Coordinates of C-alpha atoms (C1' of nucleotides) in Angstrom, one line a residue:
Chain A
M233 CA 0.0 0.0 0.0
S234 CA 1.1 3.5 -0.6
L235 CA -0.2 6.9 0.4
F236 CA -2.5 8.8 -1.9
I237 CA -3.1 12.5 -1.4
Y238 CA -5.7 14.7 -3.1
N239 CA -3.8 17.4 -4.9
T240 CA -5.8 20.5 -5.5
L241 CA -3.4 21.3 -8.4
T242 CA -4.6 18.3 -10.4
R243 CA -8.0 17.9 -8.7
S244 CA -7.3 14.2 -8.2
K245 CA -5.8 11.7 -5.7
E246 CA -2.1 11.1 -6.5
E247 CA 0.3 8.7 -5.1
F248 CA 2.6 10.6 -2.7
K249 CA 6.2 10.6 -3.8
P250 CA 8.4 13.2 -2.0
I251 CA 11.0 15.1 -4.0
H252 CA 13.7 13.5 -2.0
E253 CA 12.7 10.0 -0.8
G254 CA 12.3 9.9 3.0
F255 CA 12.2 13.6 3.4
V256 CA 9.2 15.8 3.3
G257 CA 9.1 19.6 3.2
M258 CA 5.7 20.9 4.3
Y259 CA 4.4 24.4 4.7
V260 CA 1.0 25.4 6.1
C261 CA -0.5 28.9 6.2
G262 CA -0.6 29.8 9.8
P263 CA -2.9 32.3 11.6
T264 CA -3.0 36.0 11.3
V265 CA -2.6 36.9 15.0
Y266 CA -5.2 39.5 15.8
S267 CA -7.8 37.6 17.7
H268 CA -8.3 34.3 19.5
S269 CA -8.6 31.1 17.5
H270 CA -11.9 29.4 16.9
I271 CA -13.1 26.0 16.0
G272 CA -12.4 26.6 12.4
H273 CA -8.7 27.0 13.2
A274 CA -8.8 23.9 15.2
K275 CA -10.1 21.9 12.2
S276 CA -7.4 23.2 10.0
Y277 CA -4.4 22.7 12.3
I278 CA -5.6 19.4 13.6
S279 CA -6.0 18.1 10.1
F280 CA -2.5 19.1 9.2
D281 CA -1.2 17.8 12.5
V282 CA -2.6 14.4 11.6
I283 CA -1.1 14.6 8.2
V284 CA 2.3 15.4 9.6
R285 CA 2.0 12.7 12.2
Y286 CA 1.1 10.1 9.6
L287 CA 3.9 11.1 7.2
R288 CA 6.3 10.7 10.1
Y289 CA 4.7 7.4 11.1
L290 CA 5.4 6.2 7.6
G291 CA 9.0 6.9 8.2
N292 CA 9.5 10.2 6.5
K293 CA 11.6 12.9 8.0
V294 CA 9.3 15.9 7.9
L295 CA 10.2 19.5 8.1
Y296 CA 7.0 21.3 9.0
I297 CA 6.9 25.0 8.7
Q298 CA 3.9 27.1 9.7
N299 CA 4.1 30.8 9.7
I300 CA 2.7 33.4 12.1
T301 CA 1.4 36.4 10.3
D302 CA 2.1 39.3 12.5
V303 CA 2.3 42.0 9.9
G304 CA -1.5 42.0 9.3
H305 CA -3.2 42.2 6.0
L306 CA -4.9 45.0 4.3
T307 CA -8.6 44.4 4.1
D308 CA -8.2 44.3 0.3
D309 CA -5.7 44.7 -2.4
A310 CA -6.7 48.3 -2.9
D311 CA -5.8 51.0 -0.5
E312 CA -9.0 50.7 1.4
G313 CA -9.5 49.2 4.8
E314 CA -7.2 49.0 7.7
D315 CA -4.6 46.5 8.7
K316 CA -6.3 44.1 11.1
I317 CA -3.6 43.9 13.7
I318 CA -3.2 47.7 13.7
K319 CA -7.0 48.1 14.0
Q320 CA -7.1 45.8 17.0
A321 CA -4.1 47.7 18.5
R322 CA -5.9 51.0 18.1
L323 CA -9.0 49.6 19.8
D324 CA -7.0 48.2 22.6
R325 CA -4.6 51.2 22.8
V326 CA -1.5 49.1 22.7
H327 CA 1.3 48.6 20.3
P328 CA 0.4 46.3 17.3
M329 CA 3.2 43.9 18.2
Q330 CA 1.8 43.5 21.6
I331 CA -1.5 42.2 20.0
A332 CA 0.5 39.9 17.8
E333 CA 2.5 38.6 20.7
T334 CA -0.5 38.0 23.0
I335 CA -2.5 36.3 20.3
T336 CA 0.5 34.2 19.2
R337 CA 0.8 32.9 22.7
S338 CA -2.9 32.3 22.9
Y339 CA -2.8 30.4 19.6
F340 CA 0.0 28.0 20.8
D341 CA -1.7 27.5 24.1
D342 CA -5.0 26.5 22.4
M343 CA -3.1 24.2 19.9
D344 CA -1.2 22.5 22.7
K345 CA -4.4 21.7 24.5
L346 CA -5.7 20.2 21.3
G347 CA -2.7 17.9 21.1
V348 CA -1.4 19.6 18.0
E349 CA 2.3 19.1 17.8
R350 CA 4.2 22.3 17.3
P351 CA 5.6 23.0 13.9
D352 CA 9.4 22.6 13.6
I353 CA 9.7 26.3 12.7
S354 CA 7.1 29.0 13.3
P355 CA 8.5 31.9 11.3
R356 CA 7.1 35.4 11.9
A357 CA 6.4 37.5 8.8
S358 CA 7.8 40.6 10.5
G359 CA 11.1 38.8 11.0
H360 CA 11.4 38.1 7.3
I361 CA 10.9 41.5 5.7
I362 CA 14.4 41.3 4.1
E363 CA 13.6 38.0 2.4
Q364 CA 10.3 39.4 1.1
I365 CA 12.0 42.4 -0.3
E366 CA 14.5 40.2 -2.0
I367 CA 11.8 38.4 -3.9
I368 CA 10.1 41.6 -4.8
K369 CA 13.5 42.9 -6.2
K370 CA 13.8 39.8 -8.2
L371 CA 10.3 40.1 -9.6
L372 CA 11.0 43.7 -10.6
M373 CA 14.2 42.6 -12.4
N374 CA 12.3 39.8 -14.2
G375 CA 9.7 42.2 -15.3
F376 CA 6.9 40.5 -13.4
A377 CA 6.4 43.5 -11.1
Y378 CA 6.2 47.3 -11.4
E379 CA 6.6 50.1 -9.0
V380 CA 4.1 52.9 -8.7
N381 CA 4.5 55.8 -6.3
G382 CA 6.3 53.8 -3.5
S383 CA 4.2 50.6 -4.0
V384 CA 5.1 47.6 -6.0
Y385 CA 2.5 45.4 -7.8
Y386 CA 2.6 42.0 -9.4
D387 CA 1.7 42.1 -13.1
V388 CA -0.6 39.1 -13.4
Q389 CA -0.8 39.4 -17.2
K390 CA 2.9 38.5 -17.4
F391 CA 2.4 35.1 -15.7
K392 CA 0.8 32.8 -18.1
N393 CA -0.1 30.1 -15.5
Y394 CA -2.1 32.5 -13.3
G395 CA -5.2 30.6 -12.3
K396 CA -3.8 27.1 -12.6
L397 CA -4.6 26.3 -9.0
S398 CA -8.0 27.8 -8.6
G399 CA -9.2 27.2 -12.1
R400 CA -9.9 30.8 -12.8
V401 CA -9.4 32.6 -16.0
L402 CA -8.0 36.1 -15.8
E403 CA -10.6 37.6 -18.1
E404 CA -13.4 36.3 -16.1
S405 CA -12.3 37.7 -12.8
V406 CA -11.9 41.0 -14.5
E407 CA -15.6 41.0 -15.3
G408 CA -16.4 40.1 -11.7
T409 CA -18.3 42.6 -9.8
R410 CA -16.0 42.8 -6.8
V411 CA -12.7 43.6 -8.5
E412 CA -12.3 47.3 -8.4
S413 CA -11.2 49.1 -11.5
R414 CA -9.7 52.3 -10.3
S415 CA -6.3 52.6 -8.6
E416 CA -2.7 52.6 -9.6
K417 CA -2.7 49.0 -10.8
R418 CA -2.3 48.2 -14.5
H419 CA -4.7 45.3 -14.3
P420 CA -7.5 44.9 -11.7
A421 CA -6.2 41.5 -10.7
D422 CA -2.7 42.8 -10.0
F423 CA -1.9 42.5 -6.4
A424 CA 0.4 44.4 -4.0
L425 CA 3.8 43.1 -3.2
W426 CA 4.8 46.1 -1.3
K427 CA 2.7 49.0 0.0
K428 CA 3.8 52.5 0.7
A429 CA 3.1 53.4 4.3
E430 CA 1.1 56.5 4.8
S431 CA 2.0 58.7 7.6
G432 CA 0.6 57.3 10.8
H433 CA 0.9 53.7 9.7
I434 CA 2.8 52.2 12.7
M435 CA 4.1 49.0 11.2
R436 CA 6.6 50.1 8.5
W437 CA 9.9 49.1 7.2
P438 CA 12.5 50.7 5.0
S439 CA 12.8 49.4 1.5
P440 CA 14.2 50.3 -1.9
W441 CA 10.9 52.0 -2.6
G442 CA 10.6 53.9 0.6
E443 CA 9.0 53.1 3.9
G444 CA 6.2 50.6 3.7
F445 CA 5.0 47.1 4.5
P446 CA 4.7 43.9 2.5
G447 CA 1.7 42.8 0.7
W448 CA -0.4 39.9 2.0
H449 CA 0.8 37.0 -0.2
I450 CA 4.5 37.6 -0.3
E451 CA 5.3 36.4 3.2
C452 CA 4.3 32.8 2.6
S453 CA 6.5 32.7 -0.6
A454 CA 9.4 34.1 1.3
M455 CA 9.2 32.0 4.4
S456 CA 8.4 28.7 2.7
M457 CA 11.2 29.0 0.2
K458 CA 13.7 30.2 2.8
Y459 CA 13.3 27.0 4.9
L460 CA 12.2 24.5 2.4
G461 CA 13.9 25.5 -0.8
E462 CA 12.5 26.9 -4.1
T463 CA 10.5 23.7 -4.8
F464 CA 9.0 21.7 -2.0
D465 CA 6.6 18.9 -1.4
I466 CA 3.4 20.0 0.4
H467 CA 1.7 23.3 0.8
G468 CA -1.4 23.3 2.9
G469 CA -4.1 25.8 4.0
G470 CA -7.8 26.4 4.2
M471 CA -9.9 26.2 1.1
D472 CA -10.8 29.8 1.5
N473 CA -7.2 30.7 0.9
Q474 CA -7.0 28.9 -2.5
F475 CA -7.8 32.1 -4.2
P476 CA -6.4 34.6 -4.3
H477 CA -3.7 33.8 -1.7
H478 CA -2.3 30.5 -2.9
E479 CA -2.7 31.5 -6.5
C480 CA -0.7 34.6 -5.9
E481 CA 1.9 32.7 -4.0
I482 CA 2.4 30.4 -7.0
A483 CA 2.6 33.4 -9.4
Q484 CA 5.2 35.2 -7.2
S485 CA 7.4 32.2 -6.4
E486 CA 7.5 30.6 -9.8
A487 CA 8.1 33.9 -11.5
A488 CA 10.9 34.7 -9.2
T489 CA 12.7 31.3 -9.3
E490 CA 11.5 30.0 -12.7
K491 CA 11.0 26.7 -10.9
P492 CA 7.8 24.8 -9.9
F493 CA 6.8 26.0 -6.4
V494 CA 4.9 23.2 -4.8
K495 CA 4.3 19.6 -5.7
Y496 CA 1.2 18.8 -3.7
W497 CA -1.4 21.4 -2.6
I498 CA -3.7 20.3 0.2
H499 CA -6.7 22.3 1.2
N500 CA -8.9 21.6 4.2
N501 CA -12.6 22.4 4.3
L502 CA -14.3 24.7 6.6
V503 CA -16.4 24.4 9.8
T504 CA -19.9 25.6 9.4
V505 CA -22.6 26.7 11.8
N506 CA -26.1 26.1 10.6
G507 CA -24.6 25.4 7.2
K508 CA -22.8 28.7 7.1
K509 CA -19.1 29.2 7.3
M510 CA -17.7 30.0 10.7
S511 CA -15.5 33.0 10.4
K512 CA -14.3 36.0 12.2
S513 CA -16.0 38.4 9.7
L514 CA -19.4 36.7 10.0
G515 CA -19.1 36.8 13.8
N516 CA -20.6 33.3 14.1
F517 CA -17.5 31.8 15.5
I518 CA -17.0 29.9 18.8
T519 CA -13.5 30.5 20.2
L520 CA -11.6 27.6 21.4
K521 CA -11.3 29.1 24.8
D522 CA -15.0 29.2 25.1
A523 CA -15.4 25.7 23.7
F524 CA -12.9 24.3 26.3
K525 CA -15.0 25.6 29.1
K526 CA -17.6 23.1 28.1
Y527 CA -15.7 20.3 26.4
D528 CA -12.4 18.7 26.9
P529 CA -10.0 19.9 24.1
L530 CA -9.5 16.3 23.1
V531 CA -13.2 15.9 22.6
V532 CA -13.0 18.8 20.2
R533 CA -10.1 17.0 18.5
F534 CA -12.1 13.8 18.3
F535 CA -15.1 15.7 17.0
I536 CA -13.1 17.2 14.2
L537 CA -11.4 13.9 13.2
Q538 CA -14.9 12.3 12.9
S539 CA -15.2 14.1 9.6
H540 CA -12.8 14.1 6.6
Y541 CA -10.5 17.1 6.3
R542 CA -11.9 17.9 2.8
S543 CA -15.5 17.9 4.0
T544 CA -17.3 20.6 5.8
L545 CA -18.1 19.9 9.4
D546 CA -21.2 21.4 10.8
F547 CA -20.8 22.6 14.4
S548 CA -23.6 22.2 16.9
D549 CA -23.9 21.6 20.6
E550 CA -25.7 18.4 19.9
A551 CA -22.9 17.1 17.7
L552 CA -20.2 18.0 20.2
Q553 CA -22.2 16.3 22.9
G554 CA -22.4 13.2 20.8
A555 CA -18.7 13.3 20.2
N556 CA -18.1 13.7 23.9
T557 CA -20.0 10.6 24.8
G558 CA -18.4 8.6 22.0
Y559 CA -14.9 9.7 23.0
D560 CA -15.5 8.8 26.6
K561 CA -16.6 5.4 25.5
L562 CA -13.3 4.9 23.6
L563 CA -11.3 6.0 26.6
N564 CA -13.3 3.7 28.9
T565 CA -12.1 0.8 26.8
I566 CA -8.5 1.9 27.1
R567 CA -9.0 2.3 30.8
N568 CA -10.5 -1.1 31.2
L569 CA -7.8 -2.6 29.1
R570 CA -5.1 -1.1 31.1
D571 CA -6.7 -2.1 34.3
E572 CA -6.8 -5.6 33.0
I573 CA -3.1 -5.4 32.2
K574 CA -2.4 -4.3 35.7
K575 CA -4.5 -7.1 37.1
A576 CA -3.0 -9.7 34.9
E577 CA 0.5 -8.7 35.9
S578 CA -0.3 -8.7 39.6
E579 CA -1.8 -12.2 39.4
K580 CA 1.2 -13.2 37.2
R581 CA -1.0 -14.6 34.5
T582 CA 0.8 -17.1 32.4
D583 CA -1.9 -18.4 30.1
G584 CA -4.8 -16.9 28.3
V585 CA -6.2 -16.6 24.8
G586 CA -4.7 -14.5 22.0
L587 CA -6.4 -12.2 19.5
D588 CA -5.4 -11.5 15.9
L589 CA -5.1 -7.7 15.5
S590 CA -3.4 -7.6 12.1
L591 CA -6.7 -6.9 10.2
H592 CA -7.6 -3.9 12.4
K593 CA -4.2 -2.4 11.8
K594 CA -4.4 -3.1 8.1
H595 CA -7.8 -1.5 7.8
F596 CA -6.7 1.5 9.8
L597 CA -3.6 2.1 7.6
E598 CA -5.6 1.6 4.4
A599 CA -8.0 4.3 5.6
M600 CA -5.1 6.7 6.3
D601 CA -3.4 5.9 3.1
D602 CA -6.5 7.0 1.2
D603 CA -6.0 10.7 1.5
F604 CA -5.9 10.6 5.3
N605 CA -9.4 9.3 5.9
A606 CA -9.4 9.8 9.7
P607 CA -13.1 9.3 10.2
L608 CA -12.9 5.8 8.6
A609 CA -9.8 5.1 10.6
L610 CA -11.7 6.1 13.8
G611 CA -14.3 3.6 12.9
V612 CA -11.7 0.9 12.9
L613 CA -10.6 2.0 16.4
F614 CA -14.2 1.5 17.5
D615 CA -14.3 -1.9 16.0
L616 CA -11.2 -2.7 17.9
A617 CA -12.7 -1.3 21.1
R618 CA -15.8 -3.4 20.7
E619 CA -13.7 -6.6 20.2
T620 CA -11.6 -5.6 23.2
N621 CA -14.6 -5.1 25.4
Q622 CA -16.1 -8.4 24.3
S623 CA -12.9 -10.2 25.2
L624 CA -12.7 -8.4 28.5
N625 CA -16.2 -9.5 29.3
T626 CA -15.8 -13.2 28.7
E627 CA -14.7 -15.6 31.4
Q628 CA -11.8 -16.7 29.3
K629 CA -8.9 -14.5 30.2
I630 CA -6.7 -12.8 27.6
S631 CA -3.0 -13.4 27.8
I632 CA -0.8 -10.6 29.0
D633 CA 1.0 -10.4 25.7
T634 CA -2.2 -10.0 23.8
L635 CA -3.5 -7.4 26.2
K636 CA -0.3 -5.4 25.8
Q637 CA -0.5 -5.8 22.0
I638 CA -3.9 -4.3 22.0
D639 CA -2.8 -1.5 24.2
Q640 CA 0.2 -1.0 21.9
L641 CA -2.0 -0.9 18.9
F642 CA -4.3 1.7 20.4
S643 CA -1.3 3.8 21.4
E644 CA 0.2 3.5 17.9
L645 CA -2.9 4.2 15.9
G646 CA -5.1 6.3 18.2
G647 CA -2.2 7.9 20.0
R648 CA 0.8 8.4 17.8
I649 CA -1.2 9.0 14.6
L650 CA -4.5 10.5 15.6
G651 CA -3.4 12.0 18.9
I652 CA -6.6 11.2 20.8
I653 CA -5.5 8.2 22.9
P654 CA -2.9 8.6 25.7
I655 CA 0.2 6.7 24.8
I656 CA 1.7 6.6 28.2
P657 CA 1.2 3.1 29.4
I658 CA -0.7 3.1 32.6
Y659 CA 0.4 -0.3 33.9
T660 CA 1.5 0.9 37.3
G661 CA 0.1 3.1 39.9
N662 CA -3.5 3.8 40.5
F663 CA -5.7 3.0 37.5
S664 CA -8.0 5.7 38.5
L665 CA -5.7 8.5 37.5
T666 CA -7.4 10.7 35.0
I667 CA -6.4 9.6 31.6
K668 CA -7.1 12.8 29.8
K669 CA -5.0 14.8 32.1
Q670 CA -2.0 12.6 31.5
L671 CA -2.4 13.0 27.7
V672 CA -2.6 16.7 27.9
N673 CA 0.5 16.7 30.1
M674 CA 2.2 14.8 27.4
T675 CA 2.4 17.8 25.2
G676 CA 4.6 19.3 27.8
T677 CA 3.1 22.7 28.2
N678 CA 0.4 22.2 30.8
T679 CA 1.1 22.6 34.5
P680 CA 2.1 19.3 35.8
P681 CA -0.3 17.8 38.3
N682 CA 0.6 18.4 41.9
R683 CA 1.9 15.0 42.9
D684 CA 1.6 15.4 46.6
I685 CA -2.0 16.5 46.5
E686 CA -2.9 13.8 44.0
D687 CA -1.2 11.2 46.2
I688 CA -3.1 12.3 49.3
E689 CA -6.3 12.5 47.3
S690 CA -5.9 9.1 46.0
K691 CA -5.2 7.6 49.4
L692 CA -8.3 9.3 50.8
I693 CA -10.5 7.9 48.1
D694 CA -9.0 4.4 48.5
L695 CA -9.8 4.7 52.2
L696 CA -13.4 5.6 51.4
I697 CA -13.7 2.8 48.9
E698 CA -12.3 0.4 51.5
T699 CA -14.8 1.6 54.1
R700 CA -17.6 1.4 51.6
K701 CA -16.7 -2.2 50.8
E702 CA -17.4 -3.2 54.4
I703 CA -20.6 -1.2 54.3
R704 CA -21.7 -3.1 51.2
E705 CA -20.8 -6.4 52.7
N706 CA -23.2 -5.5 55.5
K707 CA -25.8 -4.7 52.8
L708 CA -26.2 -1.1 54.0
W709 CA -27.2 -0.1 50.5
S710 CA -28.5 3.4 51.1
L711 CA -25.3 4.4 52.9
S712 CA -23.1 2.9 50.2
D713 CA -25.1 4.5 47.5
K714 CA -24.9 7.8 49.2
I715 CA -21.1 7.6 49.3
R716 CA -21.1 6.8 45.6
D717 CA -23.4 9.6 44.7
Q718 CA -21.7 12.2 46.8
L719 CA -18.3 11.2 45.4
E720 CA -19.6 11.7 42.0
V721 CA -20.8 15.2 42.9
I722 CA -17.3 16.0 44.2
G723 CA -15.9 14.7 41.0
F724 CA -15.0 11.0 41.4
K725 CA -16.7 8.3 39.4
I726 CA -17.3 5.0 41.2
E727 CA -17.9 1.7 39.4
D728 CA -18.6 -1.5 41.2
K729 CA -17.2 -4.5 39.3
K730 CA -17.3 -8.1 40.1
D731 CA -13.9 -8.2 41.5
G732 CA -13.7 -4.8 43.2
T733 CA -14.5 -1.1 42.8
N734 CA -12.9 1.2 40.3
W735 CA -12.8 4.9 40.7
R736 CA -11.5 7.7 38.6
K737 CA -11.6 11.5 38.5
I738 CA -14.0 13.1 36.2
N739 CA -13.6 16.4 34.3
Chain B
rG12 C1' -22.1 36.8 -13.7
rG13 C1' -17.6 33.2 -13.3
rC14 C1' -15.2 29.0 -10.8
rG15 C1' -16.1 25.0 -7.3
rC16 C1' -18.5 22.0 -3.6
rC17 C1' -22.5 19.6 -1.1
rG18 C1' -27.6 17.2 -0.2
rU19 C1' -26.8 9.6 3.1
rA20 C1' -31.6 7.5 9.3
rC21 C1' -33.8 11.8 14.9
rC22 C1' -28.3 14.2 15.1
rC23 C1' -23.0 14.0 13.5
rA24 C1' -20.7 11.2 9.6
rA25 C1' -17.8 7.3 6.1
rG26 C1' -18.7 5.2 1.6
rU27 C1' -17.2 7.3 -6.1
rG28 C1' -20.0 0.9 -10.0
rG29 C1' -21.3 -4.8 -6.6
rU30 C1' -25.8 -4.5 -3.2
rA31 C1' -25.7 1.2 3.0
rA32 C1' -18.8 1.8 8.1
rG33 C1' -18.6 4.3 12.7
rG34 C1' -20.3 7.6 16.8
rG35 C1' -24.5 9.8 19.4
rA36 C1' -29.7 9.5 20.6
rG37 C1' -34.1 5.9 20.9
rA38 C1' -36.3 0.8 21.9
rG39 C1' -35.7 -4.2 24.0
rG40 C1' -32.5 -7.6 26.5
rU41 C1' -28.0 -9.8 29.4
rC42 C1' -24.9 -8.8 33.7
rU43 C1' -25.6 -6.2 38.6
rG44 C1' -28.3 -5.4 45.5
rC45 C1' -29.0 -0.9 42.8
rA46 C1' -26.3 2.4 39.7
rA47 C1' -22.4 2.7 36.2
rA48 C1' -19.6 0.3 32.6
rA49 C1' -19.8 -3.3 28.9
rC50 C1' -22.0 -6.7 25.6
rC51 C1' -26.3 -8.5 22.5
rU52 C1' -30.6 -7.3 19.4
rU53 C1' -33.1 -3.4 17.0
rU54 C1' -33.6 1.6 14.3
rA55 C1' -32.6 4.1 5.9
rU56 C1' -35.7 -2.2 0.6
rG57 C1' -33.0 3.0 0.7
rC58 C1' -28.8 7.5 0.0
rA59 C1' -32.9 15.5 -2.3
rA60 C1' -36.4 14.5 -6.9
rC61 C1' -37.0 12.8 -11.8
rG62 C1' -34.9 10.5 -16.1
rG63 C1' -30.8 7.8 -18.5
rU64 C1' -26.3 4.4 -19.0
rU65 C1' -25.3 -0.6 -16.9
rC66 C1' -26.2 -7.5 -15.5
rG67 C1' -25.8 -4.1 -11.4
rA68 C1' -25.6 3.1 -9.1
rA69 C1' -25.8 6.5 -3.1
rU70 C1' -21.6 6.1 -6.4
rC71 C1' -21.4 7.6 -13.8
rC72 C1' -24.4 11.1 -17.2
rG73 C1' -28.5 14.7 -17.7
rU74 C1' -32.4 17.8 -15.7
rU75 C1' -34.8 20.0 -11.5
rC76 C1' -35.1 21.6 -6.4
rG77 C1' -32.4 23.0 -2.0
rG78 C1' -27.9 24.6 0.6
rC79 C1' -22.8 26.3 0.7
rG80 C1' -17.7 28.2 -0.5
rC81 C1' -14.4 31.4 -3.4
rC82 C1' -14.2 35.8 -6.8
rU83 C1' -12.6 41.8 -0.3
rC84 C1' -9.3 39.8 5.0
rC85 C1' -10.6 34.9 6.9
rA86 C1' -8.3 28.1 8.6

RNA sequence: GGCGCCGUACCCAAGUGGUAAGGGAGAGGUCUGCAAAACCUUUAUGCAACGGUUCGAAUCCGUUCGGCGCCUCCA
């Protein structure tokens, strides 16, 4: 089996063959940092996170670049509108870079919680002004750009392949109602490479054309090629960036280098609310910070992975709630499995039946190989969970080896690749430790749990459980039920099993 | 107006020619002191509608209806 990826450039699934075997250069358009991330950002970056994870799983050495746009964009290619970061800065009465810094931290914080592994390099646009100017200079020299009054524009009519990604024809877009006709541009579809800064514009840099700031496509060309070379394997981004952003990137880069820019273009689809795109400009977005108040971040991740990255995903509370329950069910299986491993080890189990897991793994990998079909792969995980639970339920014990193999498979597929199952083996210690908490800690950025308090907490609960056991032996049901109910109110879930009582922290 | 996408059960959602994955919710059952968890059974003769191609279509073609995205910044 080999990996197939849907390439927007060819509108078809193609077998993935990196330019240099074993090495993958990948660039994904990062956020413009002027306001907190919402569910839509989560879908995008989780999708690409899984793609990177899978490419690495397959043995590739991946260099993953994702920019931070801290220069801000004009609201359009004409002179109208205000740079978004500057606007927010004005509203907050702080320096624009302070907004960018605050939101950048907020972004990473949200992504960490979602289990999104950090990019290898997160270049800031503001730190690559020189590289951007260099490309513009090259384009001026090549005749693909022209300077007017301190601004530089790209001459789209000079680039014969303009439109090859988005399938647009230049003439048609000219007739479009939204493209303005006035201005200093030669052609309405020409776009700014460099804009002259008017007085009062705070974010400005010196350039051969006077003080100004870069246009809103050039940063990605500059930063991607700086770290990945003039031709690289994968460029990703949201579908809404296909045109004009990615189209312009191609035009700039290929005109400047005279080489193909990107081999595979990957675009993820959008999150909708009541069928409408969730976006900052529509104002119908749910920030991740708000979502996390109600749902575990990994539930959000699970929810997103339940649909394909190229499909839209409709957000609703009901759907999130469903994902929550489904995810808990999956984790329950892991928990029960790991409890059983612990038990089997303590009783020094030497016999037991085995299970053939190869088919599950095969199906999972087939799903991922087919353009990263995570929802289908998740289905395989649920199949495995059901089979695991069945086996756990029967009288016939499973061998330690098999139990560990199942755990290993869950960790490998659901953990390493999909990032929703904790990969830390919980063979030792108290099985009741909160699984989710451990997973989040795995990302390395959350406050580690306070061991002392957890230890005391755990001993106290054990004591209560022990006491309750005697109460139950004396059939004082109302008292034992009261303890169970009250513990749940406090945040501890109690489950009476045949061979003892399990407890775990909830939330 | 141009380009593109989508319409699968109560909800979310896979499935692009071979006879409808998975999750949630609902119903019944097993286990259990009860609860929880788990398991089992069940829930779309049908995939917006109509027509066509085919031995065979949710999947291909056409028409219609409905919804959405991009063409201004947006993941």
